[in-house]
mmCIF file of C-alpha atoms in Angstrom:
data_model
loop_
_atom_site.group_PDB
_atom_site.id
_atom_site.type_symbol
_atom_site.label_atom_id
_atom_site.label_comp_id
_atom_site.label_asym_id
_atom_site.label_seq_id
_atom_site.Cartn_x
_atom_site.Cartn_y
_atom_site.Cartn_z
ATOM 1 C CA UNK A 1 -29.388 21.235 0.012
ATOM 2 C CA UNK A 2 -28.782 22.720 -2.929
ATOM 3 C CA UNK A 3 -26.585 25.473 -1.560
ATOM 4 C CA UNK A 4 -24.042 23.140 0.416
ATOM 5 C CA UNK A 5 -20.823 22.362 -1.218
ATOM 6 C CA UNK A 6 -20.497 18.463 -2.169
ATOM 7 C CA UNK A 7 -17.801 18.112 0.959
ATOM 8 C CA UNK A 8 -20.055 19.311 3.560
ATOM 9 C CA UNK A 9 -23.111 17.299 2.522
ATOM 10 C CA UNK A 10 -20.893 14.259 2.724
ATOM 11 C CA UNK A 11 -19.989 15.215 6.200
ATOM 12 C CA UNK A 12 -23.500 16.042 7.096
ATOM 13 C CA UNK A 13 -24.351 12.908 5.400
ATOM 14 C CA UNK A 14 -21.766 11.226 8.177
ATOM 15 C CA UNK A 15 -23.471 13.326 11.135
ATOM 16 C CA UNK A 16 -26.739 11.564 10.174
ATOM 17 C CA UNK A 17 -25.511 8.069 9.834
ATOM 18 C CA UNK A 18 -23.456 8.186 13.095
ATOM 19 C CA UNK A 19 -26.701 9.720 15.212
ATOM 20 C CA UNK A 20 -27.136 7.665 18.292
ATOM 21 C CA UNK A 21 -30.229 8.335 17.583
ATOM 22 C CA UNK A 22 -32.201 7.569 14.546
ATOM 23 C CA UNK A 23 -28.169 6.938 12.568
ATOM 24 C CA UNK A 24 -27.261 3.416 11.189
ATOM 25 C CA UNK A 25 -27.275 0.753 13.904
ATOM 26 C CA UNK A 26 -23.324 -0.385 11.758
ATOM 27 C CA UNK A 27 -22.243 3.045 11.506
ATOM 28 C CA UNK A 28 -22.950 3.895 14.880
ATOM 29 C CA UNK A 29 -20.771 0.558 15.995
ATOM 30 C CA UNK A 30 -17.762 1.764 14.019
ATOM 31 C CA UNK A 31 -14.531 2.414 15.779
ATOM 32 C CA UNK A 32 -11.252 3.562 14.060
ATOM 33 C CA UNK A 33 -9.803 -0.086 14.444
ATOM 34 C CA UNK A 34 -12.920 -1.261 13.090
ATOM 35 C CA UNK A 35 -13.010 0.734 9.757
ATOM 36 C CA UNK A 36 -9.101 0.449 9.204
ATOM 37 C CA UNK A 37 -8.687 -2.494 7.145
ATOM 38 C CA UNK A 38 -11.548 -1.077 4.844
ATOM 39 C CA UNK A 39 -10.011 2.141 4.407
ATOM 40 C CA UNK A 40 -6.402 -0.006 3.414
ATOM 41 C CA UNK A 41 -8.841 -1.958 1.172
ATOM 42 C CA UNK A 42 -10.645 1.320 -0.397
ATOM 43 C CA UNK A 43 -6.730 2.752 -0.851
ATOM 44 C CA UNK A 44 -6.079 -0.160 -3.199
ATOM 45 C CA UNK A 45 -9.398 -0.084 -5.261
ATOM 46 C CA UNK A 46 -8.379 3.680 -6.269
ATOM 47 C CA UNK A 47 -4.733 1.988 -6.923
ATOM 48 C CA UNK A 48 -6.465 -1.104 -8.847
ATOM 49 C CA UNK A 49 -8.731 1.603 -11.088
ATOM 50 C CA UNK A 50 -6.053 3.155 -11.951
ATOM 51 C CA UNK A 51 -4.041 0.620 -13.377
ATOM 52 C CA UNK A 52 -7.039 -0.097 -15.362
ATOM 53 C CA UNK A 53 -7.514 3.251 -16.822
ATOM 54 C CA UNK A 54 -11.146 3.554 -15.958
ATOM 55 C CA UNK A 55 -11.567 7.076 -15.233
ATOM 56 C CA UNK A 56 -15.541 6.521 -13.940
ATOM 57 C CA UNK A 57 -14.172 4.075 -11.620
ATOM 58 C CA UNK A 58 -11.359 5.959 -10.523
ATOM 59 C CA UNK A 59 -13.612 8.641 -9.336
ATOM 60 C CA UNK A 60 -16.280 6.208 -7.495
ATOM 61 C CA UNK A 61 -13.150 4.885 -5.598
ATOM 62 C CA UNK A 62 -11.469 7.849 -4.673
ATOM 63 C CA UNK A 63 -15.041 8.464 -3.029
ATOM 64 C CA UNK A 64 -14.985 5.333 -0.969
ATOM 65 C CA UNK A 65 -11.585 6.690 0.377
ATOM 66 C CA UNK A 66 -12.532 10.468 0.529
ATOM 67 C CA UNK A 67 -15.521 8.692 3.131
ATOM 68 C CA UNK A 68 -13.221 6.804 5.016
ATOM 69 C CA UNK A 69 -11.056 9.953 6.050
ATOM 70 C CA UNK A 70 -14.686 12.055 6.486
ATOM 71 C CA UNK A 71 -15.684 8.706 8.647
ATOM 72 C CA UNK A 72 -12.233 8.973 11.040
ATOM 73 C CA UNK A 73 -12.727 12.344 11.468
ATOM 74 C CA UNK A 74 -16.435 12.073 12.807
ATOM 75 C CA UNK A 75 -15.072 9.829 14.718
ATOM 76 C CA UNK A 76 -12.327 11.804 16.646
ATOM 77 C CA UNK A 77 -14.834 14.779 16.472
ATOM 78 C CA UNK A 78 -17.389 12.531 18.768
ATOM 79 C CA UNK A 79 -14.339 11.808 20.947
ATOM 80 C CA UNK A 80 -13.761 15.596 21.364
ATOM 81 C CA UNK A 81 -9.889 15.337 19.697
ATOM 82 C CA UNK A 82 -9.818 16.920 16.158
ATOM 83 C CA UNK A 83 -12.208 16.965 12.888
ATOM 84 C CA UNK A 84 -12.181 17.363 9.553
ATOM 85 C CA UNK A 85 -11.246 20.855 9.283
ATOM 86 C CA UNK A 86 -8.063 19.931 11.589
ATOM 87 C CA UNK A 87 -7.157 17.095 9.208
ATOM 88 C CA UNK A 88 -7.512 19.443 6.394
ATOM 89 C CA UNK A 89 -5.513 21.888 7.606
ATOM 90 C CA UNK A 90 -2.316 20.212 9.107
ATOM 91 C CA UNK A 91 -2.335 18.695 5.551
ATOM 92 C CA UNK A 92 -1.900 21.923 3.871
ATOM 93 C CA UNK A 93 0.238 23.225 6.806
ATOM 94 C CA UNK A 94 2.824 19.744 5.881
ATOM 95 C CA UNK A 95 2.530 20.231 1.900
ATOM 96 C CA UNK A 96 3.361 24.411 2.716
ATOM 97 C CA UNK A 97 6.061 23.240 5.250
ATOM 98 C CA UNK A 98 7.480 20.773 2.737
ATOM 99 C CA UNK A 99 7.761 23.376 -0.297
ATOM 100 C CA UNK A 100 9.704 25.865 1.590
ATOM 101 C CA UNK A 101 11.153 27.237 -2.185
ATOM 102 C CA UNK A 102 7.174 27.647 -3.529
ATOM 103 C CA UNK A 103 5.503 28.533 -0.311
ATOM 104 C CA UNK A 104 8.242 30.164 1.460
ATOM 105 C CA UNK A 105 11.311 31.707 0.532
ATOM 106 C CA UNK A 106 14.109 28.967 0.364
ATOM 107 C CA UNK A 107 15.973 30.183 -2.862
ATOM 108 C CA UNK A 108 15.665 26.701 -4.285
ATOM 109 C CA UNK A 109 14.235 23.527 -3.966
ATOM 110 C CA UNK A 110 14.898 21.400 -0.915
ATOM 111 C CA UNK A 111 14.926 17.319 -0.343
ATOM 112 C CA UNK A 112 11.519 16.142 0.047
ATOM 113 C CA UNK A 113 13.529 13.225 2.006
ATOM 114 C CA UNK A 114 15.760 15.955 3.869
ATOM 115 C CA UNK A 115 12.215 18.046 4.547
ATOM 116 C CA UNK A 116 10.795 15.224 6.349
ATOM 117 C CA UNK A 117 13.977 13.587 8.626
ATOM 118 C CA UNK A 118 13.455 17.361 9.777
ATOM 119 C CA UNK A 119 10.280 16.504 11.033
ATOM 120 C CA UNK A 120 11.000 13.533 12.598
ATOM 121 C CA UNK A 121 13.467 15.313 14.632
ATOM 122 C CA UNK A 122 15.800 13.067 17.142
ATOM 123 C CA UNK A 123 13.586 9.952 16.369
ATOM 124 C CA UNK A 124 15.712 7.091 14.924
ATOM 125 C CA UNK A 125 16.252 7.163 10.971
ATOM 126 C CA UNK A 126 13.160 4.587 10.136
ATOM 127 C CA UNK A 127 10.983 5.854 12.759
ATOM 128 C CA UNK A 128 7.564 5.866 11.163
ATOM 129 C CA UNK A 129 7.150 3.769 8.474
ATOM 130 C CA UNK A 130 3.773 2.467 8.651
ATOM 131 C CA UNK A 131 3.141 -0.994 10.046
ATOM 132 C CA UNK A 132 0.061 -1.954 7.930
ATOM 133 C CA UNK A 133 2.054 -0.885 4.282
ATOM 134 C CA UNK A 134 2.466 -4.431 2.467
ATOM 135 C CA UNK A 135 5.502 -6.461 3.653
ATOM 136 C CA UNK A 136 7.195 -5.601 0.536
ATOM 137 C CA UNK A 137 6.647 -2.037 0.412
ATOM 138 C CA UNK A 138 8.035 -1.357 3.866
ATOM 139 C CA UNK A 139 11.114 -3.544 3.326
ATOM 140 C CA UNK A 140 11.880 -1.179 0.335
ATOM 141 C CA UNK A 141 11.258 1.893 2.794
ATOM 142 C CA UNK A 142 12.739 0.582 6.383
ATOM 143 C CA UNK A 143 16.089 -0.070 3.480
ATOM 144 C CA UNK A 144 15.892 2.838 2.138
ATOM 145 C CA UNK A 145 15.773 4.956 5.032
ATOM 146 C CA UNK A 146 18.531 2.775 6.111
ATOM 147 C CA UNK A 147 20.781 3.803 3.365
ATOM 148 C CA UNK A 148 20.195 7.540 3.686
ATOM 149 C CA UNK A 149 22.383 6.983 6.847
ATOM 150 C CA UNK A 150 25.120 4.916 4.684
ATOM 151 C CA UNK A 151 24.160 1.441 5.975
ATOM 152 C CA UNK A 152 24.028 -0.044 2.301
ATOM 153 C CA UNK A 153 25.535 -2.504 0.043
ATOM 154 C CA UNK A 154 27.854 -0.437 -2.217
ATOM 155 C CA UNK A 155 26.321 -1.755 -5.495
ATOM 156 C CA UNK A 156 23.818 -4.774 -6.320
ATOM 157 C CA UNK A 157 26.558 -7.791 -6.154
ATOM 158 C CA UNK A 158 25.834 -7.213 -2.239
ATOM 159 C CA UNK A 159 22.147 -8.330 -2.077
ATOM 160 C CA UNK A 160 22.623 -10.515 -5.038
ATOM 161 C CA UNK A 161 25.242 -12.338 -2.763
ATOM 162 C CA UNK A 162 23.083 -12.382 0.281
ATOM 163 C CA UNK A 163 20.366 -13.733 -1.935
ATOM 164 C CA UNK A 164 22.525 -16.788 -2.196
ATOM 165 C CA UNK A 165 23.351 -16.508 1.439
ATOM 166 C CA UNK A 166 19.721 -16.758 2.695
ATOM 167 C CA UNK A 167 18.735 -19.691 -0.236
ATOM 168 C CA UNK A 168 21.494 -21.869 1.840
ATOM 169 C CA UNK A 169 20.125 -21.014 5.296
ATOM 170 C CA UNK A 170 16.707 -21.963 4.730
ATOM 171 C CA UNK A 171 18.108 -25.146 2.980
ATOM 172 C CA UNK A 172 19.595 -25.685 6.216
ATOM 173 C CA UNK A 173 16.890 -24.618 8.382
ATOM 174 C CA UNK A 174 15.152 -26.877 10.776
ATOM 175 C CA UNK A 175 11.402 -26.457 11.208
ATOM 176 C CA UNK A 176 11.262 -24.038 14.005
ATOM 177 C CA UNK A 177 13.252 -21.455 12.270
ATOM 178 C CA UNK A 178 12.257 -21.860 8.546
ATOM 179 C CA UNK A 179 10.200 -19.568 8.535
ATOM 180 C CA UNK A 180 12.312 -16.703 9.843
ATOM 181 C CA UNK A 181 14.666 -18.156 7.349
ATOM 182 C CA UNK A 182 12.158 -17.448 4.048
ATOM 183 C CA UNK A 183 11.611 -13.811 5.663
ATOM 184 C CA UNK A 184 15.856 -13.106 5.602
ATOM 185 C CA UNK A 185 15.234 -14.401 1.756
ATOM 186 C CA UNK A 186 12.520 -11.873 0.805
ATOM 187 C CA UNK A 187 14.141 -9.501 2.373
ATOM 188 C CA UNK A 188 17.124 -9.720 0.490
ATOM 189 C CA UNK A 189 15.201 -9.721 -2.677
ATOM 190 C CA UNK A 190 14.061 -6.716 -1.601
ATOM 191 C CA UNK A 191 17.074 -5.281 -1.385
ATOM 192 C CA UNK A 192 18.524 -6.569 -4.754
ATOM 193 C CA UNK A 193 15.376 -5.090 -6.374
ATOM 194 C CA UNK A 194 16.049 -1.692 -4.673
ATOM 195 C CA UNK A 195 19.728 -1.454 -5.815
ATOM 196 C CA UNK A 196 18.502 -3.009 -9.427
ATOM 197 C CA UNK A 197 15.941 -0.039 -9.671
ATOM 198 C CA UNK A 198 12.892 -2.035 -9.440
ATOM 199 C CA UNK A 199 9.999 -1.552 -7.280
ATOM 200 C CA UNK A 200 9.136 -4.455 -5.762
ATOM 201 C CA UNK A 201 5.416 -4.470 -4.891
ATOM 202 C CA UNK A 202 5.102 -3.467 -8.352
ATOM 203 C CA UNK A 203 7.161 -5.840 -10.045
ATOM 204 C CA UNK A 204 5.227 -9.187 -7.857
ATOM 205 C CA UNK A 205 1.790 -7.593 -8.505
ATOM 206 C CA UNK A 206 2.649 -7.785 -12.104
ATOM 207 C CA UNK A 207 3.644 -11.390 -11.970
ATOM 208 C CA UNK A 208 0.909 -12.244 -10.090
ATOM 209 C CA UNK A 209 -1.582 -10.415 -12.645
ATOM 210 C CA UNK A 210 0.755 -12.286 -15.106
ATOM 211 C CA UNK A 211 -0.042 -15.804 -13.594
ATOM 212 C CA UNK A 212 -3.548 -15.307 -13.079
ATOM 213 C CA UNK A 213 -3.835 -14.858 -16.879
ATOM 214 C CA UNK A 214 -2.367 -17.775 -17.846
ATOM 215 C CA UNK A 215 -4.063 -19.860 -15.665
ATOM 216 C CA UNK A 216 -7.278 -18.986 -16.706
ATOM 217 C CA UNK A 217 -6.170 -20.023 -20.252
ATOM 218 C CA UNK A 218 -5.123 -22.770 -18.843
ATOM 219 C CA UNK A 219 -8.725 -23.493 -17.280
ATOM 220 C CA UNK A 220 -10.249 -22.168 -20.761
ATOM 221 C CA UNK A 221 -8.261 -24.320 -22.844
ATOM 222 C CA UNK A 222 -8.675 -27.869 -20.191
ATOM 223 C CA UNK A 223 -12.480 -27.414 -20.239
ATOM 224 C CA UNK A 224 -14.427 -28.399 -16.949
ATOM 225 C CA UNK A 225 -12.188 -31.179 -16.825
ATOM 226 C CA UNK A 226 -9.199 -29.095 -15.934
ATOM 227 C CA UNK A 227 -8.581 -30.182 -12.312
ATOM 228 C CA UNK A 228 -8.736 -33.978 -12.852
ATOM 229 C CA UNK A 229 -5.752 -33.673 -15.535
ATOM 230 C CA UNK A 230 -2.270 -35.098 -14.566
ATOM 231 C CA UNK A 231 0.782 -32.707 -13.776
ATOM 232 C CA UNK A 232 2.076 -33.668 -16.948
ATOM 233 C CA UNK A 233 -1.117 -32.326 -19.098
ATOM 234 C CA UNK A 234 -1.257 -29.401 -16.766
ATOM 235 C CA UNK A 235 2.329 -28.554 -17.459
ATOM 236 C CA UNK A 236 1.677 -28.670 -21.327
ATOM 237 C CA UNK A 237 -1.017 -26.504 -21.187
ATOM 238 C CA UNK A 238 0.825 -23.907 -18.844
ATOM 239 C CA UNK A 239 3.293 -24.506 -21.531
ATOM 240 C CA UNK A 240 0.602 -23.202 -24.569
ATOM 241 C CA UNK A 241 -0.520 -20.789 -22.139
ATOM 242 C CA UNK A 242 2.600 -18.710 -21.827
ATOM 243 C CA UNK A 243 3.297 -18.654 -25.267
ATOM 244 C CA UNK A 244 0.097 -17.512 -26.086
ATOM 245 C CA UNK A 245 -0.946 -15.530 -23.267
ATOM 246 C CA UNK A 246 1.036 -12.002 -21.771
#
């Protein structure tokens, strides 16, 4: 198959798996519900290799994902409702549609933000934000698009206020509603973060990365004898650990 372009062996690579016939008894089972949460998952490996600058890795990743979308589309093709080709193409058709002042002949350029409220048409302002994106990473969007329509703090003391707001209400807050209580909280970091400039998502994955390196100095410096140490010890060599560690 030497004379087959790389994409097309990978879909006729898909053809054969999915064969009710002599394909791959898993493959064969797969619906698009099924394979979802692995093609979120294969989205953040590319994401993960790329914060580590490994190029080989980057490019075995963005594999894994280019299969997922090759694996939907055999999917819907089966079904009789669009394939790869159609995927392809309303792709370029959006990035042509969005670029009116490269691809068309709009005299300059025009909001990428503006482009796409177009295409939502009469649908309400935060219509379409996706419902699997990370908690934090929609709260930035669904406030976002919120602002775009002027419903917004005018400046950070706002959300910094509300912060303080939300701290006293789940203070307050009995059992049954604590919960909902901590989400009002987040939520309002969320929104301080937006008006501060930071990214949120970005900002808690680096703390997390952050605390996972300290604790395993922590664990390296305790020995195999790190979880029978008192708070106190522990808290001396988190201490070491964050002076020593980034």
């Amino acid at each position: 198959m030497t004379d087959v372009s790389p994409l097309d062996r990978l879909r006729s690579v898909m053809v054969r798996l999915r064969d009710p016939h002599g394909g791959c008894e898993w493959d064969r089972a797969q619906t698009w519900a099924t394979i979802a949460p692995y093609t979120i998952e294969e989205a953040y490996e590319v994401a993960d290799a790329i914060a580590r600058h490994d190029s080989d890795d980057v490019r075995d990743e963005l594999g894994d994902l280019l299969l997922q979308v090759v694996f939907h589309s055999r999917i819907a093709e089966e079904a009789g409702l669009f394939d790869f080709d159609a995927v392809a193409a309303a792709i370029a058709d959006k990035m042509e549609r969005r670029h009116p002042h490269i691809f068309g002949d709009a005299p300059a350029k025009v909001g990428w933000e503006e482009l796409k409220a177009q295409e939502r048409g009469h649908r309400h302002a935060l219509a379409g934000v996706a419902l699997a994106l990370p908690a934090l990473q929609r709260a930035d969007k669904i406030q976002r698009r919120a602002a775009r329509v002027g419903f917004d703090w005018p400046d950070a003391a706002g959300p910094r206020a509300k912060i303080d707001e939300e701290l006293a209400e789940v203070a307050a807050a009995g059992d049954d509603s604590r919960a909902d209580e901590i989400g009002d909280l987040l939520f309002s970091v969320v929104n301080w973060s937006r008006h501060l400039g930071i990214d949120p998502e970005q900002a808690l994955r680096a703390s997390t990365a952050k605390f996972e390196r300290r604790f395993a100095a922590m664990e390296q410096a305790a020995g195999p004898d790190f979880a029978g140490l008192d708070l106190d010890a522990k808290e001396t060599l988190w201490s070491e650990a964050k002076r020593s560690v980034g």
